Coordinates of N, CA, C and O in Angstrom, one line a residue:
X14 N 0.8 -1.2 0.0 CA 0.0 0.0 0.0 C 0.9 1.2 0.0 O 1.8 1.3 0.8
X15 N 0.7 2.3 -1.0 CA 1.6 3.5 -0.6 C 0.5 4.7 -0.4 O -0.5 5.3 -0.9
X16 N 1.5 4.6 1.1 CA 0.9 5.8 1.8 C 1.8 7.4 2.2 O 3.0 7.5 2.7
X17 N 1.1 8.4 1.8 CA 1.4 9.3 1.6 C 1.2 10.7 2.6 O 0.0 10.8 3.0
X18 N 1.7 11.4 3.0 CA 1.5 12.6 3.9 C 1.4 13.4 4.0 O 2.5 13.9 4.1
X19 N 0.4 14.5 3.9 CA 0.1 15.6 3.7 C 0.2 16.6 4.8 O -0.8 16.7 5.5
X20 N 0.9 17.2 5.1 CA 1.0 18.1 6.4 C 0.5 19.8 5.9 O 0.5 20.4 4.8
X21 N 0.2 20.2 7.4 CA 0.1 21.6 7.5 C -1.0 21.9 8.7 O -1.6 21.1 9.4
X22 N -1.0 23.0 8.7 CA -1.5 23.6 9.8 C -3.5 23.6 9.6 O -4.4 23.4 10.4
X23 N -3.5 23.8 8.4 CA -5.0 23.7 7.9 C -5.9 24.5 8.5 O -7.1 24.1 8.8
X24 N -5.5 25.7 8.8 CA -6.5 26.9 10.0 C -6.8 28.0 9.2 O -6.2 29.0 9.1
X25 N -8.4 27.6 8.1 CA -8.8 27.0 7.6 C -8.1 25.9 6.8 O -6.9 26.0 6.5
X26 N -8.9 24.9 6.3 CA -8.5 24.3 4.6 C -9.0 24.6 4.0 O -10.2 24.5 4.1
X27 N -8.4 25.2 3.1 CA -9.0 26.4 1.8 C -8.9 24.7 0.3 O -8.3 23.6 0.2
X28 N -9.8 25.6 -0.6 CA -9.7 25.1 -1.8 C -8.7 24.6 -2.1 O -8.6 23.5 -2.6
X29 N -7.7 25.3 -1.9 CA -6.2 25.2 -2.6 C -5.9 23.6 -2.2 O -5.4 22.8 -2.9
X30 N -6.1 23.5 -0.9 CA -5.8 22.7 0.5 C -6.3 21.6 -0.5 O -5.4 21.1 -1.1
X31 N -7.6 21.0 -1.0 CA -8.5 20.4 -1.6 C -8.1 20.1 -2.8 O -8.5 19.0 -3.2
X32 N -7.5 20.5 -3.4 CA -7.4 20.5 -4.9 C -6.2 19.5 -4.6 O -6.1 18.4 -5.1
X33 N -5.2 20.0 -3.7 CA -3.6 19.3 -3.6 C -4.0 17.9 -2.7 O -3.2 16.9 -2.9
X34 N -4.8 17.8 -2.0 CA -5.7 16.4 -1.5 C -5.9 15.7 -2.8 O -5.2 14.7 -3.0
X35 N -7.0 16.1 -3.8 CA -7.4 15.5 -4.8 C -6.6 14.7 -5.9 O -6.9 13.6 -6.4
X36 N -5.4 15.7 -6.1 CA -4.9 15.0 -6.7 C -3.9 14.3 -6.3 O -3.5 13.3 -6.9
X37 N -3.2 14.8 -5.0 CA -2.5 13.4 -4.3 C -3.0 12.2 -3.9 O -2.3 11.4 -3.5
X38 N -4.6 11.9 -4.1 CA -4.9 10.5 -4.2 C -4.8 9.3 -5.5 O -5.0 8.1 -5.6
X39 N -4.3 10.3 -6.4 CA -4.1 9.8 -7.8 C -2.2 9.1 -7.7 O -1.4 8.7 -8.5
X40 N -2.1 9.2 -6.8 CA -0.3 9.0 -6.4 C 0.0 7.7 -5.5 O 0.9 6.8 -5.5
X41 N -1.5 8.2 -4.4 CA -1.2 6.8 -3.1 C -3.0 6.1 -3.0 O -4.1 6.4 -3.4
X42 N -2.6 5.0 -2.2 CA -3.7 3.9 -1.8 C -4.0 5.2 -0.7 O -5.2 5.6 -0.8
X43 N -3.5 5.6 0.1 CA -3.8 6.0 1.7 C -3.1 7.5 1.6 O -2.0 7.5 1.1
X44 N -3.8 8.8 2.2 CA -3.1 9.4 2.0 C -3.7 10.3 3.5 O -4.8 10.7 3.8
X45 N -2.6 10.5 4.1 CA -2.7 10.7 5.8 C -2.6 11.9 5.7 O -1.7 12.3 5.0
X46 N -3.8 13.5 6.4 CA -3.6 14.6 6.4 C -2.6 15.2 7.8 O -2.9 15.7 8.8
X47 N -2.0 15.1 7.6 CA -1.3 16.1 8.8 C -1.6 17.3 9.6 O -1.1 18.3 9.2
X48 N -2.6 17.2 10.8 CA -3.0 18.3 11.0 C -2.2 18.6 12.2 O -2.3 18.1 13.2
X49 N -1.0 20.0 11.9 CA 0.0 20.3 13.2 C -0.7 20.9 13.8 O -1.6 21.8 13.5
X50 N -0.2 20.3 15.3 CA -0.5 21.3 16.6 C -0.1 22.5 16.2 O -1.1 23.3 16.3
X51 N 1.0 23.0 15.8 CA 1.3 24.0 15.3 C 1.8 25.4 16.6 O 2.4 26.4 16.1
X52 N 1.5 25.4 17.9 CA 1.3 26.6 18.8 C 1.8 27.6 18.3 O 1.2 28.7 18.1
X53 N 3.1 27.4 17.9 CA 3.8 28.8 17.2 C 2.9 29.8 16.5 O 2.9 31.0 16.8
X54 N 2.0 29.0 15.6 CA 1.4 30.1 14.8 C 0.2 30.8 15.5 O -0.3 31.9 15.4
X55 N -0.2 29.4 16.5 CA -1.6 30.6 17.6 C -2.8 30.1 16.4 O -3.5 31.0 16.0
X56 N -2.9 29.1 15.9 CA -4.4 28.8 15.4 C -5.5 29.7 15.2 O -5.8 30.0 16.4
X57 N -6.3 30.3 14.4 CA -7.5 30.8 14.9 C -8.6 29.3 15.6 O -9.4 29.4 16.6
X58 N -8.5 28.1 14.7 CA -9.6 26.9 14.5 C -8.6 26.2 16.0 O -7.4 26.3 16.0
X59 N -9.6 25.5 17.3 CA -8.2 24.6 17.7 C -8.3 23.4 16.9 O -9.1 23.2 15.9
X60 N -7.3 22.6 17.6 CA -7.2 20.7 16.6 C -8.1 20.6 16.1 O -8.4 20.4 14.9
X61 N -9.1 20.8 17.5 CA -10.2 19.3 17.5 C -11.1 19.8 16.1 O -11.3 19.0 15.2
X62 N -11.6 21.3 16.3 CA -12.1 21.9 14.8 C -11.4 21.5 13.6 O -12.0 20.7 12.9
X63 N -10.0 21.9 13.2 CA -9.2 21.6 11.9 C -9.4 20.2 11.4 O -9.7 19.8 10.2
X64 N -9.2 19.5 12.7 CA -9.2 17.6 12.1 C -11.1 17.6 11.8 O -11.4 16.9 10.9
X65 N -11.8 18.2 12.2 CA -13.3 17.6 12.3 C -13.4 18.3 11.1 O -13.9 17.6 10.2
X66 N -13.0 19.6 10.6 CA -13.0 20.0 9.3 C -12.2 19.2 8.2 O -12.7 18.7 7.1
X67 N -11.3 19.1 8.4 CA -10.2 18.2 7.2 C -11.1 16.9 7.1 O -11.2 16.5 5.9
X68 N -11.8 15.9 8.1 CA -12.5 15.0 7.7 C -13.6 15.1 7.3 O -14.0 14.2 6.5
X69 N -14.4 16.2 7.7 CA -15.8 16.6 6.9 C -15.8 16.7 5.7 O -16.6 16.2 4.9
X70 N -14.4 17.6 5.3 CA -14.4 17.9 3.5 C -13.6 16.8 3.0 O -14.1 16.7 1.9
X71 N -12.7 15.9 3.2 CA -12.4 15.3 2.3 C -13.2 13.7 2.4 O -12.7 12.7 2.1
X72 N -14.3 13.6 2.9 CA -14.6 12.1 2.5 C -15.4 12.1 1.7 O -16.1 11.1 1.5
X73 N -15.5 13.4 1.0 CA -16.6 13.1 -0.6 C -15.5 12.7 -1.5 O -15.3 11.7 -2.2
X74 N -14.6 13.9 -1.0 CA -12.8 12.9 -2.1 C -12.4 12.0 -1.7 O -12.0 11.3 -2.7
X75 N -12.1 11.4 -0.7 CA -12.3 9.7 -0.9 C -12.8 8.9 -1.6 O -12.2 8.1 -2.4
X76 N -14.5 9.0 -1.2 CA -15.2 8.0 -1.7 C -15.3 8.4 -3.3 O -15.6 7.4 -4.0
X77 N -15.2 9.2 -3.8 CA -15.2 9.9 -5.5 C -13.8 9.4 -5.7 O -13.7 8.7 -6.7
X78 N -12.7 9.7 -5.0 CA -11.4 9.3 -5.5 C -10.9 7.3 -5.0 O -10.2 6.5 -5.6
X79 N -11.3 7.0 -4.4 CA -11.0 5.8 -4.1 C -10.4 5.5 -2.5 O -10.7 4.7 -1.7
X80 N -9.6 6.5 -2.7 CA -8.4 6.9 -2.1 C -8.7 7.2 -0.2 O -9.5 8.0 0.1
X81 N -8.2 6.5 0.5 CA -8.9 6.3 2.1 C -7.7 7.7 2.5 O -6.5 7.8 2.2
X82 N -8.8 8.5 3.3 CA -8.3 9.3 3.8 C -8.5 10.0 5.0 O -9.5 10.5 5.4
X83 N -6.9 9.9 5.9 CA -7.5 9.9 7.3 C -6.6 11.7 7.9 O -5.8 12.4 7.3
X84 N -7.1 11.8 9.1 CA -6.7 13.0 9.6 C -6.3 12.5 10.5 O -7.0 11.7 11.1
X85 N -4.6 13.3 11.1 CA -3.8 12.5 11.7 C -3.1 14.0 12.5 O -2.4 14.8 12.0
X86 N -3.6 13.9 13.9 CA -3.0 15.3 14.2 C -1.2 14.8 14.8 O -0.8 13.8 15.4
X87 N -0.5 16.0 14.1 CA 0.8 15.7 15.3 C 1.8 17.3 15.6 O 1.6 18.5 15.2
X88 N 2.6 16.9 16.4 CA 3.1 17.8 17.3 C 5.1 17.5 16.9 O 5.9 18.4 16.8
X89 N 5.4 16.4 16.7 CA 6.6 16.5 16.7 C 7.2 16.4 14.8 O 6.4 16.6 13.9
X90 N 8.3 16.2 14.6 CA 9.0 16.6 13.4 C 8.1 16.1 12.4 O 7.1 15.6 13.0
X91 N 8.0 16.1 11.2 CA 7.8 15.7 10.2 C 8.0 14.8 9.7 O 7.2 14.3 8.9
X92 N 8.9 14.1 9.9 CA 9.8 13.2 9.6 C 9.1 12.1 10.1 O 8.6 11.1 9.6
X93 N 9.4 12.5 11.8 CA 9.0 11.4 12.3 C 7.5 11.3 12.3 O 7.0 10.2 12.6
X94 N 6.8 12.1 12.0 CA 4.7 12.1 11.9 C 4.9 10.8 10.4 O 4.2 9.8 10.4
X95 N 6.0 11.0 9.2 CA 6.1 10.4 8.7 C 6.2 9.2 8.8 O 5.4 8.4 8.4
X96 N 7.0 9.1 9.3 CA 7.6 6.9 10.2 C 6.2 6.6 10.6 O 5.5 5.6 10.2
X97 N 5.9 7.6 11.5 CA 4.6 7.3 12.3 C 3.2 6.3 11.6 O 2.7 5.2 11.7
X98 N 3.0 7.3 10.9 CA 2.0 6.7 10.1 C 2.2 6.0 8.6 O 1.3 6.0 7.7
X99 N 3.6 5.5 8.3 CA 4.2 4.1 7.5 C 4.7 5.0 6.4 O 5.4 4.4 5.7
X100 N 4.6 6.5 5.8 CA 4.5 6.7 4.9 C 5.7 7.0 3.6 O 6.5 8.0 3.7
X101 N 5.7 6.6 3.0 CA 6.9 6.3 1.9 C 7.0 8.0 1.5 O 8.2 8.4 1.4
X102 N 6.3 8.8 1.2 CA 6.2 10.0 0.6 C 5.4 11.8 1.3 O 4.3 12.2 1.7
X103 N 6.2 12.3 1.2 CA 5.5 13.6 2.0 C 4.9 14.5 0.6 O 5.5 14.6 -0.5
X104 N 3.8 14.8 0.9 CA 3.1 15.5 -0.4 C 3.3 16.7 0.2 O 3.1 16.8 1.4
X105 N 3.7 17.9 -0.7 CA 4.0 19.3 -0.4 C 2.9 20.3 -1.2 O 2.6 19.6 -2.2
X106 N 2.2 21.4 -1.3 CA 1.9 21.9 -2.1 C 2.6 23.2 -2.6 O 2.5 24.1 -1.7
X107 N 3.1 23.5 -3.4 CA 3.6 25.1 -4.0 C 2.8 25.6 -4.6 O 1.9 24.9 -5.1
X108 N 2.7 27.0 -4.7 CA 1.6 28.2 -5.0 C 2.8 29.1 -5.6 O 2.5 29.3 -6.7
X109 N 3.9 29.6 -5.3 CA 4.9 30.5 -5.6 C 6.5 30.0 -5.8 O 7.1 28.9 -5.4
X110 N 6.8 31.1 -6.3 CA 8.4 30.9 -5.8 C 9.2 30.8 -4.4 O 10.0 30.0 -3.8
X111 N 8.5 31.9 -4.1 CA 8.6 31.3 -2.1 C 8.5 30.5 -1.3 O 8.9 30.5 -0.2
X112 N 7.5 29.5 -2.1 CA 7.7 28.2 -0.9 C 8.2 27.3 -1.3 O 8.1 26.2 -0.8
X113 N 9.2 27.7 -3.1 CA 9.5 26.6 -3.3 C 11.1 26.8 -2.6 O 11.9 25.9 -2.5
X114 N 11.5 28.2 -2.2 CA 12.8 28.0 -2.0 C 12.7 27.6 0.1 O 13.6 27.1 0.8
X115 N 11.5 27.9 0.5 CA 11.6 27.2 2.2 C 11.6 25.8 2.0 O 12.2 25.1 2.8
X116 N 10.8 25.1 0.7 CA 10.3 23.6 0.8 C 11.5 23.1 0.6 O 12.0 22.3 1.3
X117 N 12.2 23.9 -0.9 CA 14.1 23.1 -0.7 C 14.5 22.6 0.5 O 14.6 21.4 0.8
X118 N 14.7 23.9 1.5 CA 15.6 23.9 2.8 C 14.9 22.4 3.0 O 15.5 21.4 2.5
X119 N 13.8 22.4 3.6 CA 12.8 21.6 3.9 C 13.2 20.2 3.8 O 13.7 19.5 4.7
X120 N 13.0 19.8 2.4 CA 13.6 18.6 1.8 C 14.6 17.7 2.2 O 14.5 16.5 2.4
X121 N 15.9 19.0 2.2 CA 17.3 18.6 2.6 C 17.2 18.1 4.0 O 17.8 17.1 4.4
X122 N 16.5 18.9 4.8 CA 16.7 18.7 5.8 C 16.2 17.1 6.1 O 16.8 16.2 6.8
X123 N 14.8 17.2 5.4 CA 14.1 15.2 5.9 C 15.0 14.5 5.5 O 15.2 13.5 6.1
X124 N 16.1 14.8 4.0 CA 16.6 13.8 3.1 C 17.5 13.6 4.5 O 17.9 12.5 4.6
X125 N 17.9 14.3 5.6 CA 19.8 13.6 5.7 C 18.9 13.2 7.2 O 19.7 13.0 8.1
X126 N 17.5 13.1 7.6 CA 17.1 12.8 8.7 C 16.5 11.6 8.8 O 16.3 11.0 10.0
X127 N 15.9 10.7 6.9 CA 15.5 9.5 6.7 C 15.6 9.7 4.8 O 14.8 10.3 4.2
X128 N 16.2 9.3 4.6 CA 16.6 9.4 2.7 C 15.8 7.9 2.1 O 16.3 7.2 1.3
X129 N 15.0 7.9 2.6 CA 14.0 6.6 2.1 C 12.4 7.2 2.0 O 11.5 6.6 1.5
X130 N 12.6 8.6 2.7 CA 11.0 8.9 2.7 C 11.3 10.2 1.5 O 12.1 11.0 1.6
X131 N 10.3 10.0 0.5 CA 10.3 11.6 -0.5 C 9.4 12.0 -0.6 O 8.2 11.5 -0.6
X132 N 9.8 13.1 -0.7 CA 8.7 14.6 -1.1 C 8.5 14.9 -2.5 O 9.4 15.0 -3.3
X133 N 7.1 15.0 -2.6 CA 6.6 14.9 -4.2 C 5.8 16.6 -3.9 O 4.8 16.7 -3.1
X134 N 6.5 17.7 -4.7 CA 5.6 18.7 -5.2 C 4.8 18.7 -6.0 O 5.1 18.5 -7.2
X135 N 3.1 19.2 -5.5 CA 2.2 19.4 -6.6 C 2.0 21.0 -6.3 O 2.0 21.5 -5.2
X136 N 1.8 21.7 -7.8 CA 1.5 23.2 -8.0 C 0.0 23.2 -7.7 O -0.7 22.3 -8.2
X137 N -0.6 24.4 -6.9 CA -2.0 24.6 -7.2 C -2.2 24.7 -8.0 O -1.4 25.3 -8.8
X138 N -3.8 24.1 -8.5 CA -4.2 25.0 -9.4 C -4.0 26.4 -9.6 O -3.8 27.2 -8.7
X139 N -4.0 26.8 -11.3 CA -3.8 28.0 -11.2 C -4.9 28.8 -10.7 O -4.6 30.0 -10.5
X140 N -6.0 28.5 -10.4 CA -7.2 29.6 -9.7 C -6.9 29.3 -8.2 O -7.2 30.1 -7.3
X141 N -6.4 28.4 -8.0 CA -5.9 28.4 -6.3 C -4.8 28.4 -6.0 O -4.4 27.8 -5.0
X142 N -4.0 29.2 -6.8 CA -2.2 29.9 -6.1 C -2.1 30.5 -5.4 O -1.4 30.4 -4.5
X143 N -3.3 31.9 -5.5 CA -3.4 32.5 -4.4 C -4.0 32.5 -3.4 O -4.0 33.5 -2.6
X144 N -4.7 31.3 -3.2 CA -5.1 31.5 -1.5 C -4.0 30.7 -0.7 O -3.2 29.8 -1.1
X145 N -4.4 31.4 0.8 CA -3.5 31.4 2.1 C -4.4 31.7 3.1 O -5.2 32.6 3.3
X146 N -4.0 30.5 3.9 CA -5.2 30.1 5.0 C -5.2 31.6 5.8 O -6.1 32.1 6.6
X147 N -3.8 32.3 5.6 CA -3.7 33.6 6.5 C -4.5 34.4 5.7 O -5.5 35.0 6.2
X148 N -4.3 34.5 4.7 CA -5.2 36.3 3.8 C -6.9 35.6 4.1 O -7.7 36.3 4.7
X149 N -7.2 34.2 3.7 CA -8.3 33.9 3.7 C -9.3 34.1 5.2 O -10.5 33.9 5.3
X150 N -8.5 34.5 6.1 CA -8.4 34.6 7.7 C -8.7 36.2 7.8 O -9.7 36.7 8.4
X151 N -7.6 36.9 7.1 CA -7.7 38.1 7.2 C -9.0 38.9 6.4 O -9.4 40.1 6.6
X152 N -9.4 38.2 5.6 CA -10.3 38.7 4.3 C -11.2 38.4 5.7 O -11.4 39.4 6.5
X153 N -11.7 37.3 5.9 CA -12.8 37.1 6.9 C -13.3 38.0 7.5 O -14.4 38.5 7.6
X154 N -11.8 38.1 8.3 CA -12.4 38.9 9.7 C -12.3 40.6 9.8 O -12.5 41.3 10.8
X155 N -12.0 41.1 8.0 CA -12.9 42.3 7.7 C -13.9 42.6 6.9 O -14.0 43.6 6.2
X156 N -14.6 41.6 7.1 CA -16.1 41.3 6.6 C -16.0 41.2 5.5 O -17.0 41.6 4.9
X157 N -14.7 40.8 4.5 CA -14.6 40.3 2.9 C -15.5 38.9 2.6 O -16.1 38.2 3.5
X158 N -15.6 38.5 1.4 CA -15.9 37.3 0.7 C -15.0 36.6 0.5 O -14.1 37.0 -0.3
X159 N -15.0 35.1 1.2 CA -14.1 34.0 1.0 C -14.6 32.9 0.8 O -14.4 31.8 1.1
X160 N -15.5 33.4 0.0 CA -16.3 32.4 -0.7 C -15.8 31.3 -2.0 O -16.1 30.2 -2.4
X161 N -15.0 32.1 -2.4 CA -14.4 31.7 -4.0 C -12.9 30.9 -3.0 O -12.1 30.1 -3.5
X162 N -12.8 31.0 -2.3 CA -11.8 30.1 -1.3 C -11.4 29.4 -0.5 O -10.2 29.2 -0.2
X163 N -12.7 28.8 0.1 CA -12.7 28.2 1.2 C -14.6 26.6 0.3 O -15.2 26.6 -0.8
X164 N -14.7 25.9 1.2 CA -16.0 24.8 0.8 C -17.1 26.2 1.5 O -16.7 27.3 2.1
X165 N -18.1 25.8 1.2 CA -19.1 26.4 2.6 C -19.4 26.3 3.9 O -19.7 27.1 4.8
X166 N -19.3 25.2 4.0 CA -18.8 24.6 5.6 C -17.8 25.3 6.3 O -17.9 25.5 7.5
X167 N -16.7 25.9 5.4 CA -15.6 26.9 6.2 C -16.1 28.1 6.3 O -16.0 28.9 7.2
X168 N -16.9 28.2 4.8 CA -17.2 30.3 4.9 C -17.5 30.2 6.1 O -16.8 30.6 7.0
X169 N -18.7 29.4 6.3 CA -19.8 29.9 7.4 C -19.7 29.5 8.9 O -20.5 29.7 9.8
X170 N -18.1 28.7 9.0 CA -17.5 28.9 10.4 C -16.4 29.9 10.2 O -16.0 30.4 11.2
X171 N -16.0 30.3 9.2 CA -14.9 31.7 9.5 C -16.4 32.7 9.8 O -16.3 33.6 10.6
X172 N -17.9 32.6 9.0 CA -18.5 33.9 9.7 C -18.8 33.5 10.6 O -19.2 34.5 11.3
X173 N -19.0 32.1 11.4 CA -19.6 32.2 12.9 C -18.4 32.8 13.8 O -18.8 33.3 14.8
X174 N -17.2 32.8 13.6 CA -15.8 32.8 14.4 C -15.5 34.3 14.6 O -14.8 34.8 15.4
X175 N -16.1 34.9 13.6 CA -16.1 36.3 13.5 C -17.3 36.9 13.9 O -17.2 38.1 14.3
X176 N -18.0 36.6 14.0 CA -19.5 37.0 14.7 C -19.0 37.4 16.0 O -19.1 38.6 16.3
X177 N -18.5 36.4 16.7 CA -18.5 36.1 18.1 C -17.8 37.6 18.6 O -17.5 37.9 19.7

């Protein structure tokens, strides 16, 4: 079975987030979402929201893609969330130039920590390069439309989150 790893913070999972799901099931039998504790960044969603989101939206792409997909929170390296849950491959997504020169560093660093597990870049779509769970956060919470960026299930917890 090749299983595959999708990490990130997911505070929301935007389209973009979806699209790079979708087609990483076309790659693996199993493809594990990584949802980080993250503290550093200060979450707006906590875990328990992100993971209950990441599984609400992706089990229509499962069952449409084949592809079993689970939500897997973790807290320590990457690497090791990798071993963790068996997986041969870390799925990355790029939108710019800029994350492809952090994901380099990135790479090097897993390659000399386990050189048996690889990282496969997929590009967003091009209608979904530009979203970022941050602007999509920020758009929100000055009463913009993040409609064209997020499922509906998220608009309408970024507007309950902002109500409050």
């Amino acid at each position: 079975m090749r299983i595959g790893l999708y990490p990130g913070t997911f505070d929301p999972i935007t389209l973009g987030h979806l699209d790079i799901i979708r087609r990483a099931c076309s790659l693996v039998d199993r493809l594990v979402i990584g949802v980080a504790i993250n503290r550093d960044k200060g979450p707006m969603f906590s875990l328990e929201e992100r993971v209950a989101m990441v599984e609400a939206e992706c089990a229509p792409l499962s069952e449409a893609t084949g592809c079993e997909i689970l939500a897997h929170p973790f807290e320590n390296l990457l690497i090791d969330c990798a071993r963790d849950v068996n997986a041969s491959v870390i799925i990355r997504g790029l939108r710019a130039v800029a994350d492809f020169e952090y994901e380099y560093q990135m790479v090097g660093m897993n390659r000399a920590l386990d050189n048996s597990i690889e990282t496969v870049f997929l590009m967003a779509e091009a209608q979904h390069q530009a979203i970022a769970s941050k602007l999509v956060k920020e758009i929100a919470r000055l009463g913009g439309d993040v409609s064209k960026f997020v499922p509906p299930a998220i608009n309408q917890a970024l507007k309950t989150r902002f109500a409050d």
